[in-house]
Amino acid sequence: MEMTLRWYGSKFDTVTLKQIRQIPGVTGVITTLYDTQPGEVWSRERIAALKEEVAASGLHISGIESVNIHDAIKTGSPERDMYIDNYIETLENLGKEDIHLVCYNFMPVFDWTRTELARVRPDGSTVLAYTQEAVDALDPENMFESIAGDTNGTIMPGWEPERMAKIKELFDMYKDIDDEKLFENLKYFLERIMPVCNKYDINMAIHPDDPAWSVFGLPRIIINKANILRMMAMVDDPHNGVTFCSGSYGTNLENDLPDMIRSLKGRIHFAHVRNLKFNSPTDFEEAAHLSTDGTFDMYEIMKALYDIGFEGPVRPDHGRMIWDEVAMPGYGLYDRALGATYLNGLWEAIVKGAR
Ligand code: DNO
């Protein structure tokens, strides 16, 4: 296991590589070319420059999150082959620069969804939160407006202004797409990219849909054990793998997280580990990473990763906003640093306990 932190690049992130380098036990970053659009080819030069910048800080790139998938691929429209060709070119360029992990998602229209970006917790920290009641009361096409005031001036992943500007068009593209069609389109995409993944040893790690159910009537498929195992079987190649995100699968309390991890042995290439606190099954908020602050047993999650011999990168996920930090909601420095340290502590105890 390698402990990492997500970093959006010096132009977009409020957290610096120098700060990340000083979190004990963090050796790598998970990063991206944040200003590229889905469907665009990532040039080898830009990837090399990013790599160099990270290396100069004493860290390295442990993986990319995300290379986003164009909606033509998700909907299977006639231009999908052109966009898959572009995706393959990006993978080739990443491979040539010795990058072997790519996180992506297959969520229609919206990436992860929250209804509040700054809910105040009893300790005065603020966190991302979700209630189904709020989603049901919202007009999806105005979803972004409802949270835009709380982004602290940052651009949030999946909620880029260019994307939100064409939201109506996006909804139209998905009107004939159901779960089965989405599965089919995912299979088509994976079958086309597997040869390049095999050539450059690139692990593809699909991120679950968050929350793990359909929102706004859109199909969502990466939501539970049965579906993710179906996906693993439908393109049965070790490079077709998973980002195990406890906070996303965990939105559905019926998902048994340690059991899911064990069932995905060999196919988890990346893990996002965080806790949630449920106030009711349809109202949750993002707690501190510590087990006692939320609903999940974080020891059992780390233990399951250890038991399956997981060797990939882990990152603490959305942190609370604490100590008056002003940053991208979920992606400040302080609480994620506490999370990394806590998860490293659990890991050390598990490793030593197993001796
Ligand atoms: C949110 C993230 C997601 C994730 C993408 C992966 O904070 O976990 O935006 O990066 O879904 O493609």
GROMACS .gro file of C-alpha atoms and ligand atoms in nm:
model
  367
    1MET     CA    1   0.000   0.000   0.000
    2GLU     CA    2   0.123   0.347  -0.081
    3MET     CA    3  -0.029   0.653   0.089
    4THR     CA    4  -0.102   0.936  -0.153
    5LEU     CA    5  -0.295   1.262  -0.171
    6ARG     CA    6  -0.501   1.399  -0.457
    7TRP     CA    7  -0.353   1.712  -0.611
    8TYR     CA    8  -0.519   1.924  -0.881
    9GLY     CA    9  -0.206   2.098  -1.011
   10SER     CA   10  -0.042   2.425  -0.908
   11LYS     CA   11  -0.285   2.640  -1.107
   12PHE     CA   12  -0.600   2.501  -0.943
   13ASP     CA   13  -0.514   2.357  -0.603
   14THR     CA   14  -0.492   2.558  -0.281
   15VAL     CA   15  -0.264   2.284  -0.143
   16THR     CA   16   0.100   2.281  -0.253
   17LEU     CA   17   0.329   1.990  -0.333
   18LYS     CA   18   0.559   2.114  -0.058
   19GLN     CA   19   0.278   2.079   0.197
   20ILE     CA   20   0.190   1.732   0.070
   21ARG     CA   21   0.554   1.626   0.091
   22GLN     CA   22   0.550   1.714   0.462
   23ILE     CA   23   0.262   1.483   0.553
   24PRO     CA   24   0.439   1.186   0.712
   25GLY     CA   25   0.409   0.872   0.505
   26VAL     CA   26   0.272   1.036   0.190
   27THR     CA   27   0.502   0.958  -0.100
   28GLY     CA   28   0.291   1.014  -0.409
   29VAL     CA   29   0.019   1.227  -0.560
   30ILE     CA   30  -0.284   1.137  -0.762
   31THR     CA   31  -0.317   1.413  -1.014
   32THR     CA   32  -0.457   1.519  -1.348
   33LEU     CA   33  -0.438   1.778  -1.623
   34TYR     CA   34  -0.735   1.958  -1.471
   35ASP     CA   35  -0.783   2.199  -1.759
   36THR     CA   36  -0.828   1.931  -2.027
   37GLN     CA   37  -1.177   1.853  -2.153
   38PRO     CA   38  -1.320   1.501  -2.179
   39GLY     CA   39  -1.228   1.368  -2.522
   40GLU     CA   40  -0.913   1.574  -2.562
   41VAL     CA   41  -0.577   1.402  -2.621
   42TRP     CA   42  -0.322   1.459  -2.343
   43SER     CA   43   0.008   1.543  -2.505
   44ARG     CA   44   0.320   1.363  -2.398
   45GLU     CA   45   0.487   1.700  -2.337
   46ARG     CA   46   0.226   1.812  -2.087
   47ILE     CA   47   0.234   1.480  -1.906
   48ALA     CA   48   0.616   1.495  -1.889
   49ALA     CA   49   0.606   1.851  -1.754
   50LEU     CA   50   0.359   1.752  -1.483
   51LYS     CA   51   0.574   1.457  -1.391
   52GLU     CA   52   0.881   1.674  -1.364
   53GLU     CA   53   0.705   1.930  -1.148
   54VAL     CA   54   0.590   1.659  -0.906
   55ALA     CA   55   0.934   1.494  -0.899
   56ALA     CA   56   1.101   1.827  -0.817
   57SER     CA   57   0.904   1.833  -0.490
   58GLY     CA   58   1.034   1.492  -0.387
   59LEU     CA   59   0.706   1.314  -0.467
   60HIS     CA   60   0.600   1.109  -0.767
   61ILE     CA   61   0.283   1.057  -0.967
   62SER     CA   62   0.114   0.743  -0.833
   63GLY     CA   63  -0.176   0.764  -1.073
   64ILE     CA   64  -0.413   0.985  -1.267
   65GLU     CA   65  -0.758   1.085  -1.142
   66SER     CA   66  -0.923   1.128  -1.375
   67VAL     CA   67  -0.896   1.087  -1.747
   68ASN     CA   68  -1.262   1.167  -1.802
   69ILE     CA   69  -1.475   0.985  -2.055
   70HIS     CA   70  -1.657   1.182  -2.322
   71ASP     CA   71  -2.035   1.152  -2.313
   72ALA     CA   72  -2.032   1.019  -2.672
   73ILE     CA   73  -1.859   0.707  -2.534
   74LYS     CA   74  -2.102   0.669  -2.245
   75THR     CA   75  -2.405   0.712  -2.471
   76GLY     CA   76  -2.259   0.513  -2.762
   77SER     CA   77  -2.322   0.791  -3.015
   78PRO     CA   78  -2.164   0.779  -3.365
   79GLU     CA   79  -1.860   0.986  -3.264
   80ARG     CA   80  -1.762   0.742  -2.990
   81ASP     CA   81  -1.488   0.571  -3.194
   82MET     CA   82  -1.313   0.899  -3.255
   83TYR     CA   83  -1.320   0.978  -2.883
   84ILE     CA   84  -1.201   0.628  -2.794
   85ASP     CA   85  -0.911   0.675  -3.038
   86ASN     CA   86  -0.824   0.995  -2.852
   87TYR     CA   87  -0.849   0.814  -2.519
   88ILE     CA   88  -0.614   0.544  -2.648
   89GLU     CA   89  -0.366   0.810  -2.756
   90THR     CA   90  -0.379   0.962  -2.407
   91LEU     CA   91  -0.321   0.619  -2.253
   92GLU     CA   92  -0.024   0.564  -2.484
   93ASN     CA   93   0.127   0.895  -2.382
   94LEU     CA   94   0.075   0.815  -2.015
   95GLY     CA   95   0.229   0.471  -2.063
   96LYS     CA   96   0.531   0.616  -2.238
   97GLU     CA   97   0.577   0.846  -1.939
   98ASP     CA   98   0.568   0.542  -1.709
   99ILE     CA   99   0.228   0.613  -1.553
  100HIS     CA  100   0.033   0.295  -1.490
  101LEU     CA  101  -0.288   0.386  -1.309
  102VAL     CA  102  -0.591   0.567  -1.448
  103CYS     CA  103  -0.904   0.636  -1.243
  104TYR     CA  104  -1.218   0.724  -1.437
  105ASN     CA  105  -1.593   0.704  -1.397
  106PHE     CA  106  -1.889   0.613  -1.613
  107MET     CA  107  -2.151   0.833  -1.447
  108PRO     CA  108  -2.401   1.003  -1.679
  109VAL     CA  109  -2.423   1.383  -1.666
  110PHE     CA  110  -2.321   1.433  -1.306
  111ASP     CA  111  -2.007   1.304  -1.144
  112TRP     CA  112  -2.051   1.274  -0.764
  113THR     CA  113  -2.353   1.455  -0.619
  114ARG     CA  114  -2.389   1.638  -0.288
  115THR     CA  115  -2.665   1.872  -0.180
  116GLU     CA  116  -2.457   2.075   0.067
  117LEU     CA  117  -2.091   2.171   0.050
  118ALA     CA  118  -2.061   2.324   0.395
  119ARG     CA  119  -2.287   2.157   0.649
  120VAL     CA  120  -2.178   2.255   0.999
  121ARG     CA  121  -2.102   1.965   1.230
  122PRO     CA  122  -2.121   1.980   1.613
  123ASP     CA  123  -1.745   2.048   1.634
  124GLY     CA  124  -1.780   2.352   1.406
  125SER     CA  125  -1.612   2.190   1.106
  126THR     CA  126  -1.796   2.198   0.774
  127VAL     CA  127  -1.849   1.902   0.547
  128LEU     CA  128  -2.011   1.786   0.226
  129ALA     CA  129  -2.353   1.633   0.284
  130TYR     CA  130  -2.641   1.472   0.095
  131THR     CA  131  -3.009   1.432   0.153
  132GLN     CA  132  -3.239   1.253  -0.085
  133GLU     CA  133  -3.516   1.496   0.011
  134ALA     CA  134  -3.308   1.788  -0.121
  135VAL     CA  135  -3.230   1.606  -0.445
  136ASP     CA  136  -3.596   1.521  -0.497
  137ALA     CA  137  -3.688   1.885  -0.451
  138LEU     CA  138  -3.431   2.010  -0.704
  139ASP     CA  139  -3.455   2.082  -1.071
  140PRO     CA  140  -3.150   1.888  -1.195
  141GLU     CA  141  -3.073   2.149  -1.457
  142ASN     CA  142  -3.022   2.400  -1.177
  143MET     CA  143  -2.829   2.163  -0.955
  144PHE     CA  144  -2.506   2.358  -0.982
  145GLU     CA  145  -2.666   2.691  -0.889
  146SER     CA  146  -2.784   2.536  -0.565
  147ILE     CA  147  -2.430   2.473  -0.443
  148ALA     CA  148  -2.225   2.727  -0.641
  149GLY     CA  149  -2.205   2.975  -0.354
  150ASP     CA  150  -2.009   2.734  -0.136
  151THR     CA  151  -1.719   2.629  -0.359
  152ASN     CA  152  -1.474   2.879  -0.203
  153GLY     CA  153  -1.396   3.005  -0.551
  154THR     CA  154  -1.261   2.667  -0.664
  155ILE     CA  155  -1.364   2.457  -0.963
  156MET     CA  156  -1.493   2.126  -0.836
  157PRO     CA  157  -1.429   1.801  -1.025
  158GLY     CA  158  -1.732   1.696  -1.227
  159TRP     CA  159  -1.890   2.039  -1.180
  160GLU     CA  160  -1.677   2.234  -1.425
  161PRO     CA  161  -1.859   2.543  -1.560
  162GLU     CA  162  -1.825   2.422  -1.923
  163ARG     CA  163  -2.006   2.106  -1.823
  164MET     CA  164  -2.279   2.281  -1.632
  165ALA     CA  165  -2.337   2.521  -1.923
  166LYS     CA  166  -2.454   2.237  -2.145
  167ILE     CA  167  -2.650   2.045  -1.887
  168LYS     CA  168  -2.975   2.041  -2.083
  169GLU     CA  169  -2.800   1.900  -2.387
  170LEU     CA  170  -2.639   1.635  -2.165
  171PHE     CA  171  -2.973   1.524  -2.024
  172ASP     CA  172  -3.107   1.491  -2.381
  173MET     CA  173  -2.815   1.269  -2.482
  174TYR     CA  174  -2.906   1.019  -2.208
  175LYS     CA  175  -3.279   1.004  -2.264
  176ASP     CA  176  -3.267   0.660  -2.432
  177ILE     CA  177  -2.991   0.515  -2.217
  178ASP     CA  178  -3.083   0.266  -1.948
  179ASP     CA  179  -2.860   0.052  -1.724
  180GLU     CA  180  -2.825  -0.224  -1.985
  181LYS     CA  181  -2.724   0.018  -2.257
  182LEU     CA  182  -2.472   0.181  -2.025
  183PHE     CA  183  -2.320  -0.158  -1.942
  184GLU     CA  184  -2.295  -0.233  -2.315
  185ASN     CA  185  -2.124   0.097  -2.388
  186LEU     CA  186  -1.882   0.045  -2.102
  187LYS     CA  187  -1.796  -0.300  -2.237
  188TYR     CA  188  -1.738  -0.161  -2.585
  189PHE     CA  189  -1.505   0.107  -2.445
  190LEU     CA  190  -1.309  -0.137  -2.228
  191GLU     CA  191  -1.266  -0.392  -2.506
  192ARG     CA  192  -1.121  -0.124  -2.729
  193ILE     CA  193  -0.875   0.011  -2.473
  194MET     CA  194  -0.754  -0.319  -2.320
  195PRO     CA  195  -0.484  -0.382  -2.586
  196VAL     CA  196  -0.313  -0.050  -2.509
  197CYS     CA  197  -0.353  -0.112  -2.133
  198ASN     CA  198  -0.187  -0.449  -2.176
  199LYS     CA  199   0.092  -0.305  -2.388
  200TYR     CA  200   0.180  -0.035  -2.134
  201ASP     CA  201   0.062  -0.216  -1.821
  202ILE     CA  202  -0.197   0.048  -1.738
  203ASN     CA  203  -0.446  -0.038  -1.467
  204MET     CA  204  -0.788   0.112  -1.534
  205ALA     CA  205  -0.974   0.176  -1.209
  206ILE     CA  206  -1.339   0.265  -1.240
  207HIS     CA  207  -1.474   0.492  -0.969
  208PRO     CA  208  -1.816   0.404  -0.828
  209ASP     CA  209  -2.120   0.619  -0.881
  210ASP     CA  210  -2.174   0.850  -0.589
  211PRO     CA  211  -2.429   0.823  -0.439
  212ALA     CA  212  -2.465   0.457  -0.531
  213TRP     CA  213  -2.810   0.481  -0.683
  214SER     CA  214  -2.986   0.655  -0.966
  215VAL     CA  215  -3.022   1.032  -0.930
  216PHE     CA  216  -3.255   1.245  -1.140
  217GLY     CA  217  -3.376   0.933  -1.322
  218LEU     CA  218  -3.035   0.878  -1.484
  219PRO     CA  219  -2.895   0.526  -1.513
  220ARG     CA  220  -2.613   0.443  -1.268
  221ILE     CA  221  -2.443   0.105  -1.277
  222ILE     CA  222  -2.126   0.104  -1.065
  223ILE     CA  223  -2.316   0.086  -0.740
  224ASN     CA  224  -2.291  -0.255  -0.571
  225LYS     CA  225  -2.114  -0.590  -0.553
  226ALA     CA  226  -2.328  -0.767  -0.814
  227ASN     CA  227  -2.279  -0.494  -1.074
  228ILE     CA  228  -1.909  -0.448  -1.019
  229LEU     CA  229  -1.849  -0.823  -1.040
  230ARG     CA  230  -2.054  -0.826  -1.359
  231MET     CA  231  -1.829  -0.556  -1.496
  232MET     CA  232  -1.513  -0.746  -1.398
  233ALA     CA  233  -1.645  -1.061  -1.566
  234MET     CA  234  -1.766  -0.890  -1.882
  235VAL     CA  235  -1.411  -0.779  -1.967
  236ASP     CA  236  -1.210  -1.031  -1.773
  237ASP     CA  237  -0.868  -0.872  -1.784
  238PRO     CA  238  -0.667  -0.773  -1.474
  239HIS     CA  239  -0.619  -0.426  -1.622
  240ASN     CA  240  -0.994  -0.380  -1.603
  241GLY     CA  241  -1.016  -0.294  -1.236
  242VAL     CA  242  -1.166  -0.082  -0.968
  243THR     CA  243  -1.113   0.227  -0.756
  244PHE     CA  244  -1.256   0.105  -0.429
  245CYS     CA  245  -1.413   0.417  -0.279
  246SER     CA  246  -1.555   0.345   0.066
  247GLY     CA  247  -1.740   0.676   0.078
  248SER     CA  248  -1.919   0.613  -0.253
  249TYR     CA  249  -2.014   0.246  -0.220
  250GLY     CA  250  -2.082   0.322   0.145
  251THR     CA  251  -2.363   0.566   0.060
  252ASN     CA  252  -2.581   0.256   0.031
  253LEU     CA  253  -2.585   0.094   0.375
  254GLU     CA  254  -2.667  -0.239   0.213
  255ASN     CA  255  -2.317  -0.249   0.062
  256ASP     CA  256  -2.097  -0.455   0.294
  257LEU     CA  257  -1.767  -0.277   0.230
  258PRO     CA  258  -1.514  -0.532   0.367
  259ASP     CA  259  -1.700  -0.812   0.187
  260MET     CA  260  -1.695  -0.619  -0.141
  261ILE     CA  261  -1.321  -0.558  -0.104
  262ARG     CA  262  -1.258  -0.929  -0.048
  263SER     CA  263  -1.466  -1.020  -0.353
  264LEU     CA  264  -1.252  -0.793  -0.571
  265LYS     CA  265  -0.914  -0.947  -0.489
  266GLY     CA  266  -0.663  -0.870  -0.765
  267ARG     CA  267  -0.889  -0.613  -0.928
  268ILE     CA  268  -0.866  -0.320  -0.684
  269HIS     CA  269  -0.598  -0.092  -0.825
  270PHE     CA  270  -0.665   0.217  -0.617
  271ALA     CA  271  -0.852   0.293  -0.295
  272HIS     CA  272  -1.026   0.606  -0.166
  273VAL     CA  273  -1.080   0.558   0.204
  274ARG     CA  274  -1.313   0.780   0.399
  275ASN     CA  275  -1.593   0.764   0.651
  276LEU     CA  276  -1.955   0.880   0.638
  277LYS     CA  277  -2.192   0.961   0.920
  278PHE     CA  278  -2.552   0.866   0.855
  279ASN     CA  279  -2.831   1.060   1.021
  280SER     CA  280  -3.086   0.845   0.835
  281PRO     CA  281  -3.044   0.614   0.533
  282THR     CA  282  -3.109   0.912   0.303
  283ASP     CA  283  -2.919   1.178   0.495
  284PHE     CA  284  -2.544   1.146   0.533
  285GLU     CA  285  -2.248   1.373   0.586
  286GLU     CA  286  -1.876   1.324   0.539
  287ALA     CA  287  -1.726   1.266   0.883
  288ALA     CA  288  -1.361   1.268   0.988
  289HIS     CA  289  -1.179   0.952   0.881
  290LEU     CA  290  -1.176   0.807   1.235
  291SER     CA  291  -1.418   0.515   1.287
  292THR     CA  292  -1.574   0.672   1.597
  293ASP     CA  293  -1.665   0.991   1.411
  294GLY     CA  294  -1.883   0.814   1.154
  295THR     CA  295  -2.071   0.500   1.062
  296PHE     CA  296  -1.802   0.277   0.909
  297ASP     CA  297  -1.545   0.057   1.079
  298MET     CA  298  -1.232   0.192   0.914
  299TYR     CA  299  -1.014  -0.077   1.068
  300GLU     CA  300  -1.220  -0.347   0.895
  301ILE     CA  301  -1.190  -0.165   0.562
  302MET     CA  302  -0.811  -0.136   0.588
  303LYS     CA  303  -0.788  -0.492   0.716
  304ALA     CA  304  -0.981  -0.624   0.415
  305LEU     CA  305  -0.743  -0.437   0.183
  306TYR     CA  306  -0.450  -0.590   0.368
  307ASP     CA  307  -0.604  -0.938   0.354
  308ILE     CA  308  -0.639  -0.933  -0.025
  309GLY     CA  309  -0.275  -0.829  -0.061
  310PHE     CA  310  -0.358  -0.481  -0.188
  311GLU     CA  311  -0.041  -0.303  -0.301
  312GLY     CA  312  -0.174   0.001  -0.486
  313PRO     CA  313  -0.216   0.363  -0.383
  314VAL     CA  314  -0.463   0.467  -0.116
  315ARG     CA  315  -0.574   0.821  -0.065
  316PRO     CA  316  -0.768   0.974   0.217
  317ASP     CA  317  -1.078   1.120   0.060
  318HIS     CA  318  -1.288   1.427   0.119
  319GLY     CA  319  -1.178   1.592   0.439
  320ARG     CA  320  -1.373   1.828   0.662
  321MET     CA  321  -1.292   2.197   0.645
  322ILE     CA  322  -1.121   2.267   0.978
  323TRP     CA  323  -0.892   2.521   1.144
  324ASP     CA  324  -1.032   2.805   0.928
  325GLU     CA  325  -0.886   2.666   0.609
  326VAL     CA  326  -1.035   2.802   0.286
  327ALA     CA  327  -1.003   2.543   0.009
  328MET     CA  328  -1.197   2.335  -0.239
  329PRO     CA  329  -1.473   2.167  -0.036
  330GLY     CA  330  -1.351   1.819   0.055
  331TYR     CA  331  -0.999   1.887  -0.067
  332GLY     CA  332  -0.831   2.100   0.197
  333LEU     CA  333  -0.495   2.008   0.345
  334TYR     CA  334  -0.554   1.969   0.717
  335ASP     CA  335  -0.822   1.707   0.751
  336ARG     CA  336  -0.692   1.498   0.465
  337ALA     CA  337  -0.347   1.504   0.630
  338LEU     CA  338  -0.506   1.383   0.953
  339GLY     CA  339  -0.685   1.114   0.751
  340ALA     CA  340  -0.361   0.998   0.585
  341THR     CA  341  -0.188   0.975   0.920
  342TYR     CA  342  -0.474   0.785   1.077
  343LEU     CA  343  -0.498   0.538   0.788
  344ASN     CA  344  -0.122   0.487   0.799
  345GLY     CA  345  -0.152   0.417   1.171
  346LEU     CA  346  -0.421   0.157   1.113
  347TRP     CA  347  -0.208  -0.003   0.841
  348GLU     CA  348   0.102  -0.022   1.061
  349ALA     CA  349  -0.098  -0.190   1.337
  350ILE     CA  350  -0.251  -0.437   1.092
  351VAL     CA  351   0.086  -0.526   0.939
  352LYS     CA  352   0.250  -0.572   1.278
  353GLY     CA  353  -0.048  -0.760   1.419
  354ALA     CA  354  -0.026  -1.009   1.135
  355ARG     CA  355   0.334  -1.103   1.212
  356DNO     C1  356  -1.493   1.340  -0.597
  356DNO     C2  357  -1.424   1.232  -0.665
  356DNO     C3  358  -1.478   1.203  -0.803
  356DNO     C4  359  -1.385   1.111  -0.876
  356DNO     C5  360  -1.428   1.078  -1.016
  356DNO     C6  361  -1.337   0.975  -1.076
  356DNO     O1  362  -1.442   1.399  -0.510
  356DNO     O2  363  -1.415   1.119  -0.589
  356DNO     O3  364  -1.493   1.322  -0.874
  356DNO     O4  365  -1.259   1.169  -0.886
  356DNO     O5  366  -1.557   1.032  -1.017
  356DNO     O6  367  -1.348   0.978  -1.213
   0.00000   0.00000   0.00000
